[in-house]
Amino acid sequence: MNKERKLIIAGNWKMNKTVAEAVALVHALKLEVANVREVDIVVCPPFTALADVSKAVQDSNIRLGAQNMSEHNYGAYTGEICAGMLKEFYTRYVILGHSERRQYQKEPDALIAKKAAAAHASAIKPIVCVGETLAERESNQMEKVLEAQVRGSLAGLTTEQMVETVIAYEPVWAIGTGKTATTQQAQDAHAFIRKQVAKMFDETVARRVRIQYGGSVKAANARELMSQPDVDGALVGGAALEVRSFADIIKNSI
């Protein structure tokens, strides 16, 4: 395990949990992971639960994240949430460019780059997602796709901002399918992404950037994945919706 970079494990709750359910989950999670200091723990509830979850994680080792935000500041953007609104709830992280938003909302890399810049402008750390589909992997397009997404989604960031950015590699074919990339497949993709960051910035920045794996992470495979030299954590979907499974992933990562 790379001791140079602190592990970061974030739970992406997606469109799940009422406010009451969200608060109950966090209160239970706090008890389970109270003594964990080796991992940055993040929960990303729906917007409706941010205020209450923010209060629930106060004075704990759990940080609050959001699942998306606008590239704009306040203004006439119906249905959008801006960084200033997230800051009101002490939101520390925001997931950007998740594969579901790339697929369903057709979000392009250039938009994700604008959102990342807007997040940094408000001192919110973006978790920028990249990853290939099954068709792209099977047609040997993985590296081409990852290079384009990394370069496009991180374009315009300063060196200081890049160091404070988290990249999440999510092989789209392994999300919610029960399929998991082999440990070697995950490591190879992470190493390739880090190489692209080095080309965009430099080796020092690339060594400091944390790259999470996000594809059907479970307690059973967490330790093996996190032991890879370029895997610095996990972006957890379904397993983050249940206290025991999420806590076990965190504990098994150390």
PDB file of C-alpha atoms in Angstrom:
ATOM      1  CA  MET A   1       0.000   0.000   0.000  1.00  0.00           C
ATOM      2  CA  ASN A   2       1.301   3.463  -0.858  1.00  0.00           C
ATOM      3  CA  LYS A   3       1.895   5.367   2.360  1.00  0.00           C
ATOM      4  CA  GLU A   4       2.623   8.561   0.449  1.00  0.00           C
ATOM      5  CA  ARG A   5      -1.083   9.056  -0.251  1.00  0.00           C
ATOM      6  CA  LYS A   6      -3.816   8.710   2.347  1.00  0.00           C
ATOM      7  CA  LEU A   7      -6.625   6.371   1.302  1.00  0.00           C
ATOM      8  CA  ILE A   8      -9.967   7.989   0.542  1.00  0.00           C
ATOM      9  CA  ILE A   9     -13.164   5.938   0.571  1.00  0.00           C
ATOM     10  CA  ALA A  10     -16.343   7.715  -0.470  1.00  0.00           C
ATOM     11  CA  GLY A  11     -19.895   6.401  -0.489  1.00  0.00           C
ATOM     12  CA  ASN A  12     -22.016   7.540  -3.427  1.00  0.00           C
ATOM     13  CA  TRP A  13     -25.591   7.017  -2.314  1.00  0.00           C
ATOM     14  CA  LYS A  14     -26.990   8.025  -5.710  1.00  0.00           C
ATOM     15  CA  MET A  15     -30.789   8.586  -5.650  1.00  0.00           C
ATOM     16  CA  ASN A  16     -31.363   6.700  -2.414  1.00  0.00           C
ATOM     17  CA  LYS A  17     -32.289   7.427   1.215  1.00  0.00           C
ATOM     18  CA  THR A  18     -34.858   9.759   2.709  1.00  0.00           C
ATOM     19  CA  VAL A  19     -33.557  12.334   5.164  1.00  0.00           C
ATOM     20  CA  ALA A  20     -34.465  10.128   8.132  1.00  0.00           C
ATOM     21  CA  GLU A  21     -32.788   7.093   6.569  1.00  0.00           C
ATOM     22  CA  ALA A  22     -29.695   9.109   5.731  1.00  0.00           C
ATOM     23  CA  VAL A  23     -29.291  10.412   9.266  1.00  0.00           C
ATOM     24  CA  ALA A  24     -29.827   6.949  10.750  1.00  0.00           C
ATOM     25  CA  LEU A  25     -27.177   5.468   8.455  1.00  0.00           C
ATOM     26  CA  VAL A  26     -24.612   8.128   9.347  1.00  0.00           C
ATOM     27  CA  HIS A  27     -25.200   7.832  13.091  1.00  0.00           C
ATOM     28  CA  ALA A  28     -24.636   4.074  12.881  1.00  0.00           C
ATOM     29  CA  LEU A  29     -21.598   4.513  10.623  1.00  0.00           C
ATOM     30  CA  LYS A  30     -20.000   6.953  13.049  1.00  0.00           C
ATOM     31  CA  LEU A  31     -19.959   4.272  15.741  1.00  0.00           C
ATOM     32  CA  GLU A  32     -18.477   1.675  13.373  1.00  0.00           C
ATOM     33  CA  VAL A  33     -15.589   3.792  12.076  1.00  0.00           C
ATOM     34  CA  ALA A  34     -14.946   6.100  15.018  1.00  0.00           C
ATOM     35  CA  ASN A  35     -11.391   4.863  15.499  1.00  0.00           C
ATOM     36  CA  VAL A  36     -10.338   4.881  11.834  1.00  0.00           C
ATOM     37  CA  ARG A  37      -7.670   7.512  11.216  1.00  0.00           C
ATOM     38  CA  GLU A  38      -5.833   5.976   8.257  1.00  0.00           C
ATOM     39  CA  VAL A  39      -8.640   6.665   5.765  1.00  0.00           C
ATOM     40  CA  ASP A  40     -10.463   9.806   4.652  1.00  0.00           C
ATOM     41  CA  ILE A  41     -14.120   8.753   4.871  1.00  0.00           C
ATOM     42  CA  VAL A  42     -16.707  10.604   2.767  1.00  0.00           C
ATOM     43  CA  VAL A  43     -20.472  10.169   2.419  1.00  0.00           C
ATOM     44  CA  CYS A  44     -22.336  11.658  -0.544  1.00  0.00           C
ATOM     45  CA  PRO A  45     -26.083  11.710   0.138  1.00  0.00           C
ATOM     46  CA  PRO A  46     -28.726  13.246  -2.148  1.00  0.00           C
ATOM     47  CA  PHE A  47     -29.074  17.042  -2.015  1.00  0.00           C
ATOM     48  CA  THR A  48     -32.237  16.761   0.118  1.00  0.00           C
ATOM     49  CA  ALA A  49     -30.272  15.165   2.963  1.00  0.00           C
ATOM     50  CA  LEU A  50     -27.150  17.370   2.909  1.00  0.00           C
ATOM     51  CA  ALA A  51     -28.261  19.720   5.683  1.00  0.00           C
ATOM     52  CA  ASP A  52     -29.192  16.989   8.146  1.00  0.00           C
ATOM     53  CA  VAL A  53     -26.239  14.740   7.306  1.00  0.00           C
ATOM     54  CA  SER A  54     -23.935  17.742   7.734  1.00  0.00           C
ATOM     55  CA  LYS A  55     -25.152  18.120  11.312  1.00  0.00           C
ATOM     56  CA  ALA A  56     -24.919  14.374  11.906  1.00  0.00           C
ATOM     57  CA  VAL A  57     -21.237  14.161  10.896  1.00  0.00           C
ATOM     58  CA  GLN A  58     -20.135  17.149  12.972  1.00  0.00           C
ATOM     59  CA  ASP A  59     -17.250  16.313  15.324  1.00  0.00           C
ATOM     60  CA  SER A  60     -16.668  12.982  13.572  1.00  0.00           C
ATOM     61  CA  ASN A  61     -14.068  11.603  11.163  1.00  0.00           C
ATOM     62  CA  ILE A  62     -16.633  11.488   8.344  1.00  0.00           C
ATOM     63  CA  ARG A  63     -16.653  14.219   5.705  1.00  0.00           C
ATOM     64  CA  LEU A  64     -19.598  15.360   3.619  1.00  0.00           C
ATOM     65  CA  GLY A  65     -19.688  15.150  -0.158  1.00  0.00           C
ATOM     66  CA  ALA A  66     -22.253  16.047  -2.812  1.00  0.00           C
ATOM     67  CA  GLN A  67     -23.098  14.041  -5.928  1.00  0.00           C
ATOM     68  CA  ASN A  68     -22.938  16.894  -8.447  1.00  0.00           C
ATOM     69  CA  MET A  69     -22.956  20.678  -8.784  1.00  0.00           C
ATOM     70  CA  SER A  70     -23.360  23.353 -11.424  1.00  0.00           C
ATOM     71  CA  GLU A  71     -20.479  25.004 -13.209  1.00  0.00           C
ATOM     72  CA  HIS A  72     -22.248  28.320 -12.602  1.00  0.00           C
ATOM     73  CA  ASN A  73     -22.544  30.482  -9.519  1.00  0.00           C
ATOM     74  CA  TYR A  74     -25.890  31.805  -8.279  1.00  0.00           C
ATOM     75  CA  GLY A  75     -28.310  32.816 -10.991  1.00  0.00           C
ATOM     76  CA  ALA A  76     -31.092  31.852 -13.353  1.00  0.00           C
ATOM     77  CA  TYR A  77     -30.313  28.136 -13.613  1.00  0.00           C
ATOM     78  CA  THR A  78     -33.514  26.347 -12.640  1.00  0.00           C
ATOM     79  CA  GLY A  79     -32.987  23.035 -10.887  1.00  0.00           C
ATOM     80  CA  GLU A  80     -29.246  23.532 -10.358  1.00  0.00           C
ATOM     81  CA  ILE A  81     -27.156  23.666  -7.182  1.00  0.00           C
ATOM     82  CA  CYS A  82     -24.040  25.832  -7.006  1.00  0.00           C
ATOM     83  CA  ALA A  83     -20.858  25.524  -4.952  1.00  0.00           C
ATOM     84  CA  GLY A  84     -21.868  28.330  -2.586  1.00  0.00           C
ATOM     85  CA  MET A  85     -24.996  26.396  -1.624  1.00  0.00           C
ATOM     86  CA  LEU A  86     -22.923  23.272  -0.937  1.00  0.00           C
ATOM     87  CA  LYS A  87     -20.464  25.253   1.185  1.00  0.00           C
ATOM     88  CA  GLU A  88     -23.321  26.309   3.450  1.00  0.00           C
ATOM     89  CA  PHE A  89     -23.456  22.690   4.671  1.00  0.00           C
ATOM     90  CA  TYR A  90     -19.658  22.373   5.017  1.00  0.00           C
ATOM     91  CA  THR A  91     -19.487  20.115   1.985  1.00  0.00           C
ATOM     92  CA  ARG A  92     -15.837  19.103   1.484  1.00  0.00           C
ATOM     93  CA  TYR A  93     -16.093  16.997  -1.693  1.00  0.00           C
ATOM     94  CA  VAL A  94     -18.232  16.792  -4.809  1.00  0.00           C
ATOM     95  CA  ILE A  95     -18.505  13.947  -7.335  1.00  0.00           C
ATOM     96  CA  LEU A  96     -18.220  15.231 -10.901  1.00  0.00           C
ATOM     97  CA  GLY A  97     -18.582  13.466 -14.232  1.00  0.00           C
ATOM     98  CA  HIS A  98     -19.961  10.240 -12.820  1.00  0.00           C
ATOM     99  CA  SER A  99     -20.554   7.696 -15.577  1.00  0.00           C
ATOM    100  CA  GLU A 100     -24.306   7.899 -15.005  1.00  0.00           C
ATOM    101  CA  ARG A 101     -24.274  11.653 -15.623  1.00  0.00           C
ATOM    102  CA  ARG A 102     -22.011  11.199 -18.631  1.00  0.00           C
ATOM    103  CA  GLN A 103     -24.495   8.643 -19.967  1.00  0.00           C
ATOM    104  CA  TYR A 104     -27.906  10.043 -19.002  1.00  0.00           C
ATOM    105  CA  GLN A 105     -27.210  13.781 -18.913  1.00  0.00           C
ATOM    106  CA  LYS A 106     -24.661  13.604 -21.761  1.00  0.00           C
ATOM    107  CA  GLU A 107     -22.100  15.560 -19.750  1.00  0.00           C
ATOM    108  CA  PRO A 108     -18.954  16.175 -21.836  1.00  0.00           C
ATOM    109  CA  ASP A 109     -15.411  16.475 -20.521  1.00  0.00           C
ATOM    110  CA  ALA A 110     -15.324  20.243 -21.100  1.00  0.00           C
ATOM    111  CA  LEU A 111     -18.344  20.754 -18.825  1.00  0.00           C
ATOM    112  CA  ILE A 112     -16.809  18.570 -16.124  1.00  0.00           C
ATOM    113  CA  ALA A 113     -13.625  20.657 -16.291  1.00  0.00           C
ATOM    114  CA  LYS A 114     -15.672  23.837 -15.727  1.00  0.00           C
ATOM    115  CA  LYS A 115     -17.393  22.219 -12.750  1.00  0.00           C
ATOM    116  CA  ALA A 116     -14.036  21.141 -11.296  1.00  0.00           C
ATOM    117  CA  ALA A 117     -12.736  24.711 -11.581  1.00  0.00           C
ATOM    118  CA  ALA A 118     -15.900  26.047  -9.921  1.00  0.00           C
ATOM    119  CA  ALA A 119     -15.537  23.537  -7.072  1.00  0.00           C
ATOM    120  CA  HIS A 120     -11.937  24.580  -6.433  1.00  0.00           C
ATOM    121  CA  ALA A 121     -12.947  28.249  -6.495  1.00  0.00           C
ATOM    122  CA  SER A 122     -15.118  27.473  -3.455  1.00  0.00           C
ATOM    123  CA  ALA A 123     -12.513  25.215  -1.793  1.00  0.00           C
ATOM    124  CA  ILE A 124     -14.521  22.048  -2.469  1.00  0.00           C
ATOM    125  CA  LYS A 125     -12.443  19.069  -3.588  1.00  0.00           C
ATOM    126  CA  PRO A 126     -13.769  17.479  -6.772  1.00  0.00           C
ATOM    127  CA  ILE A 127     -13.860  13.721  -7.246  1.00  0.00           C
ATOM    128  CA  VAL A 128     -13.591  13.561 -11.025  1.00  0.00           C
ATOM    129  CA  CYS A 129     -14.810  10.274 -12.522  1.00  0.00           C
ATOM    130  CA  VAL A 130     -13.383   8.650 -15.628  1.00  0.00           C
ATOM    131  CA  GLY A 131     -13.863   5.197 -17.116  1.00  0.00           C
ATOM    132  CA  GLU A 132     -14.560   3.128 -20.192  1.00  0.00           C
ATOM    133  CA  THR A 133     -17.605   1.120 -21.241  1.00  0.00           C
ATOM    134  CA  LEU A 134     -17.505  -2.604 -21.946  1.00  0.00           C
ATOM    135  CA  ALA A 135     -17.625  -1.972 -25.705  1.00  0.00           C
ATOM    136  CA  GLU A 136     -14.706   0.438 -25.443  1.00  0.00           C
ATOM    137  CA  ARG A 137     -12.647  -2.004 -23.407  1.00  0.00           C
ATOM    138  CA  GLU A 138     -13.387  -4.936 -25.710  1.00  0.00           C
ATOM    139  CA  SER A 139     -12.391  -2.901 -28.770  1.00  0.00           C
ATOM    140  CA  ASN A 140      -9.066  -1.978 -27.118  1.00  0.00           C
ATOM    141  CA  GLN A 141     -10.121   1.656 -26.703  1.00  0.00           C
ATOM    142  CA  MET A 142      -9.578   1.851 -22.926  1.00  0.00           C
ATOM    143  CA  GLU A 143      -6.380   3.897 -23.007  1.00  0.00           C
ATOM    144  CA  LYS A 144      -7.673   6.218 -25.709  1.00  0.00           C
ATOM    145  CA  VAL A 145     -10.880   6.847 -23.757  1.00  0.00           C
ATOM    146  CA  LEU A 146      -9.114   7.363 -20.443  1.00  0.00           C
ATOM    147  CA  GLU A 147      -6.556   9.724 -21.933  1.00  0.00           C
ATOM    148  CA  ALA A 148      -9.290  11.843 -23.529  1.00  0.00           C
ATOM    149  CA  GLN A 149     -11.382  11.940 -20.343  1.00  0.00           C
ATOM    150  CA  VAL A 150      -8.456  12.715 -18.041  1.00  0.00           C
ATOM    151  CA  ARG A 151      -7.091  15.454 -20.274  1.00  0.00           C
ATOM    152  CA  GLY A 152     -10.514  16.921 -21.031  1.00  0.00           C
ATOM    153  CA  SER A 153     -12.021  16.729 -17.541  1.00  0.00           C
ATOM    154  CA  LEU A 154      -8.958  18.180 -15.778  1.00  0.00           C
ATOM    155  CA  ALA A 155      -8.113  20.824 -18.376  1.00  0.00           C
ATOM    156  CA  GLY A 156      -7.308  24.240 -16.961  1.00  0.00           C
ATOM    157  CA  LEU A 157      -6.616  23.195 -13.381  1.00  0.00           C
ATOM    158  CA  THR A 158      -3.553  24.654 -11.693  1.00  0.00           C
ATOM    159  CA  THR A 159      -0.891  22.447 -10.126  1.00  0.00           C
ATOM    160  CA  GLU A 160      -2.207  23.310  -6.662  1.00  0.00           C
ATOM    161  CA  GLN A 161      -5.782  22.468  -7.674  1.00  0.00           C
ATOM    162  CA  MET A 162      -4.749  19.175  -9.270  1.00  0.00           C
ATOM    163  CA  VAL A 163      -3.087  18.008  -6.069  1.00  0.00           C
ATOM    164  CA  GLU A 164      -6.375  18.654  -4.250  1.00  0.00           C
ATOM    165  CA  THR A 165      -8.396  16.787  -6.887  1.00  0.00           C
ATOM    166  CA  VAL A 166      -9.354  13.133  -6.508  1.00  0.00           C
ATOM    167  CA  ILE A 167      -9.741  10.995  -9.625  1.00  0.00           C
ATOM    168  CA  ALA A 168     -12.142   8.064  -9.539  1.00  0.00           C
ATOM    169  CA  TYR A 169     -11.581   5.324 -12.103  1.00  0.00           C
ATOM    170  CA  GLU A 170     -14.892   3.592 -12.677  1.00  0.00           C
ATOM    171  CA  PRO A 171     -14.956   0.932 -15.354  1.00  0.00           C
ATOM    172  CA  VAL A 172     -18.540   1.455 -16.494  1.00  0.00           C
ATOM    173  CA  TRP A 173     -18.912  -2.251 -17.208  1.00  0.00           C
ATOM    174  CA  ALA A 174     -18.276  -3.038 -13.532  1.00  0.00           C
ATOM    175  CA  ILE A 175     -20.772  -0.636 -11.934  1.00  0.00           C
ATOM    176  CA  GLY A 176     -23.819  -2.264 -10.417  1.00  0.00           C
ATOM    177  CA  THR A 177     -23.230  -5.374 -12.523  1.00  0.00           C
ATOM    178  CA  GLY A 178     -21.494  -7.459  -9.888  1.00  0.00           C
ATOM    179  CA  LYS A 179     -18.526  -7.633 -12.254  1.00  0.00           C
ATOM    180  CA  THR A 180     -15.280  -6.368 -10.855  1.00  0.00           C
ATOM    181  CA  ALA A 181     -12.130  -5.578 -12.724  1.00  0.00           C
ATOM    182  CA  THR A 182      -9.358  -7.931 -11.691  1.00  0.00           C
ATOM    183  CA  THR A 183      -6.860  -6.417  -9.311  1.00  0.00           C
ATOM    184  CA  GLN A 184      -4.365  -6.221 -12.148  1.00  0.00           C
ATOM    185  CA  GLN A 185      -6.872  -4.552 -14.482  1.00  0.00           C
ATOM    186  CA  ALA A 186      -7.594  -1.939 -11.815  1.00  0.00           C
ATOM    187  CA  GLN A 187      -3.901  -1.338 -11.151  1.00  0.00           C
ATOM    188  CA  ASP A 188      -3.084  -1.045 -14.861  1.00  0.00           C
ATOM    189  CA  ALA A 189      -5.841   1.524 -15.430  1.00  0.00           C
ATOM    190  CA  HIS A 190      -4.821   3.540 -12.355  1.00  0.00           C
ATOM    191  CA  ALA A 191      -1.166   3.524 -13.421  1.00  0.00           C
ATOM    192  CA  PHE A 192      -2.173   4.694 -16.901  1.00  0.00           C
ATOM    193  CA  ILE A 193      -4.270   7.537 -15.437  1.00  0.00           C
ATOM    194  CA  ARG A 194      -1.384   8.601 -13.193  1.00  0.00           C
ATOM    195  CA  LYS A 195       0.893   8.644 -16.252  1.00  0.00           C
ATOM    196  CA  GLN A 196      -1.528  11.028 -17.991  1.00  0.00           C
ATOM    197  CA  VAL A 197      -1.517  13.342 -14.965  1.00  0.00           C
ATOM    198  CA  ALA A 198       2.290  13.315 -15.058  1.00  0.00           C
ATOM    199  CA  LYS A 199       2.196  14.327 -18.720  1.00  0.00           C
ATOM    200  CA  MET A 200      -0.279  17.146 -18.011  1.00  0.00           C
ATOM    201  CA  PHE A 201       1.511  18.414 -14.928  1.00  0.00           C
ATOM    202  CA  ASP A 202       4.629  16.625 -13.648  1.00  0.00           C
ATOM    203  CA  GLU A 203       5.759  13.511 -11.789  1.00  0.00           C
ATOM    204  CA  THR A 204       5.536  15.187  -8.375  1.00  0.00           C
ATOM    205  CA  VAL A 205       1.894  16.135  -8.897  1.00  0.00           C
ATOM    206  CA  ALA A 206       1.099  12.690 -10.285  1.00  0.00           C
ATOM    207  CA  ARG A 207       2.605  11.009  -7.221  1.00  0.00           C
ATOM    208  CA  ARG A 208       0.447  13.123  -4.909  1.00  0.00           C
ATOM    209  CA  VAL A 209      -2.913  12.747  -6.693  1.00  0.00           C
ATOM    210  CA  ARG A 210      -5.230  10.151  -5.209  1.00  0.00           C
ATOM    211  CA  ILE A 211      -6.972   7.784  -7.627  1.00  0.00           C
ATOM    212  CA  GLN A 212      -9.950   5.798  -6.345  1.00  0.00           C
ATOM    213  CA  TYR A 213     -11.349   2.622  -7.818  1.00  0.00           C
ATOM    214  CA  GLY A 214     -15.102   2.603  -8.367  1.00  0.00           C
ATOM    215  CA  GLY A 215     -16.465  -0.634  -9.714  1.00  0.00           C
ATOM    216  CA  SER A 216     -18.420  -3.003  -7.452  1.00  0.00           C
ATOM    217  CA  VAL A 217     -16.086  -2.675  -4.477  1.00  0.00           C
ATOM    218  CA  LYS A 218     -16.915  -5.053  -1.628  1.00  0.00           C
ATOM    219  CA  ALA A 219     -15.408  -5.880   1.739  1.00  0.00           C
ATOM    220  CA  ALA A 220     -14.078  -9.132   0.269  1.00  0.00           C
ATOM    221  CA  ASN A 221     -11.973  -7.457  -2.437  1.00  0.00           C
ATOM    222  CA  ALA A 222     -11.144  -4.150  -0.708  1.00  0.00           C
ATOM    223  CA  ARG A 223      -7.823  -5.158   0.826  1.00  0.00           C
ATOM    224  CA  GLU A 224      -6.444  -6.671  -2.361  1.00  0.00           C
ATOM    225  CA  LEU A 225      -7.479  -3.643  -4.416  1.00  0.00           C
ATOM    226  CA  MET A 226      -6.078  -1.103  -1.938  1.00  0.00           C
ATOM    227  CA  SER A 227      -2.791  -2.990  -1.765  1.00  0.00           C
ATOM    228  CA  GLN A 228      -2.053  -2.053  -5.378  1.00  0.00           C
ATOM    229  CA  PRO A 229       0.546   0.713  -5.726  1.00  0.00           C
ATOM    230  CA  ASP A 230      -1.691   3.104  -7.685  1.00  0.00           C
ATOM    231  CA  VAL A 231      -5.064   2.410  -6.028  1.00  0.00           C
ATOM    232  CA  ASP A 232      -5.676   5.019  -3.324  1.00  0.00           C
ATOM    233  CA  GLY A 233      -9.204   4.276  -2.226  1.00  0.00           C
ATOM    234  CA  ALA A 234     -12.662   3.500  -3.485  1.00  0.00           C
ATOM    235  CA  LEU A 235     -15.797   5.229  -4.705  1.00  0.00           C
ATOM    236  CA  VAL A 236     -18.451   2.860  -3.381  1.00  0.00           C
ATOM    237  CA  GLY A 237     -21.994   2.650  -4.726  1.00  0.00           C
ATOM    238  CA  GLY A 238     -24.478   0.024  -3.552  1.00  0.00           C
ATOM    239  CA  ALA A 239     -22.323  -1.254  -0.698  1.00  0.00           C
ATOM    240  CA  ALA A 240     -22.305   2.247   0.831  1.00  0.00           C
ATOM    241  CA  LEU A 241     -26.062   2.111   1.411  1.00  0.00           C
ATOM    242  CA  GLU A 242     -25.697  -0.360   4.252  1.00  0.00           C
ATOM    243  CA  VAL A 243     -23.666   0.428   7.353  1.00  0.00           C
ATOM    244  CA  ARG A 244     -22.021  -2.960   7.832  1.00  0.00           C
ATOM    245  CA  SER A 245     -20.849  -3.399   4.244  1.00  0.00           C
ATOM    246  CA  PHE A 246     -19.483   0.158   3.978  1.00  0.00           C
ATOM    247  CA  ALA A 247     -17.748  -0.020   7.355  1.00  0.00           C
ATOM    248  CA  ASP A 248     -16.213  -3.381   6.440  1.00  0.00           C
ATOM    249  CA  ILE A 249     -14.843  -1.959   3.176  1.00  0.00           C
ATOM    250  CA  ILE A 250     -13.232   0.888   5.127  1.00  0.00           C
ATOM    251  CA  LYS A 251     -11.749  -1.401   7.773  1.00  0.00           C
ATOM    252  CA  ASN A 252     -10.554  -3.977   5.251  1.00  0.00           C
ATOM    253  CA  SER A 253      -8.760  -1.279   3.277  1.00  0.00           C
ATOM    254  CA  ILE A 254      -6.288  -0.481   6.017  1.00  0.00           C
TER     255      ILE A 254
END
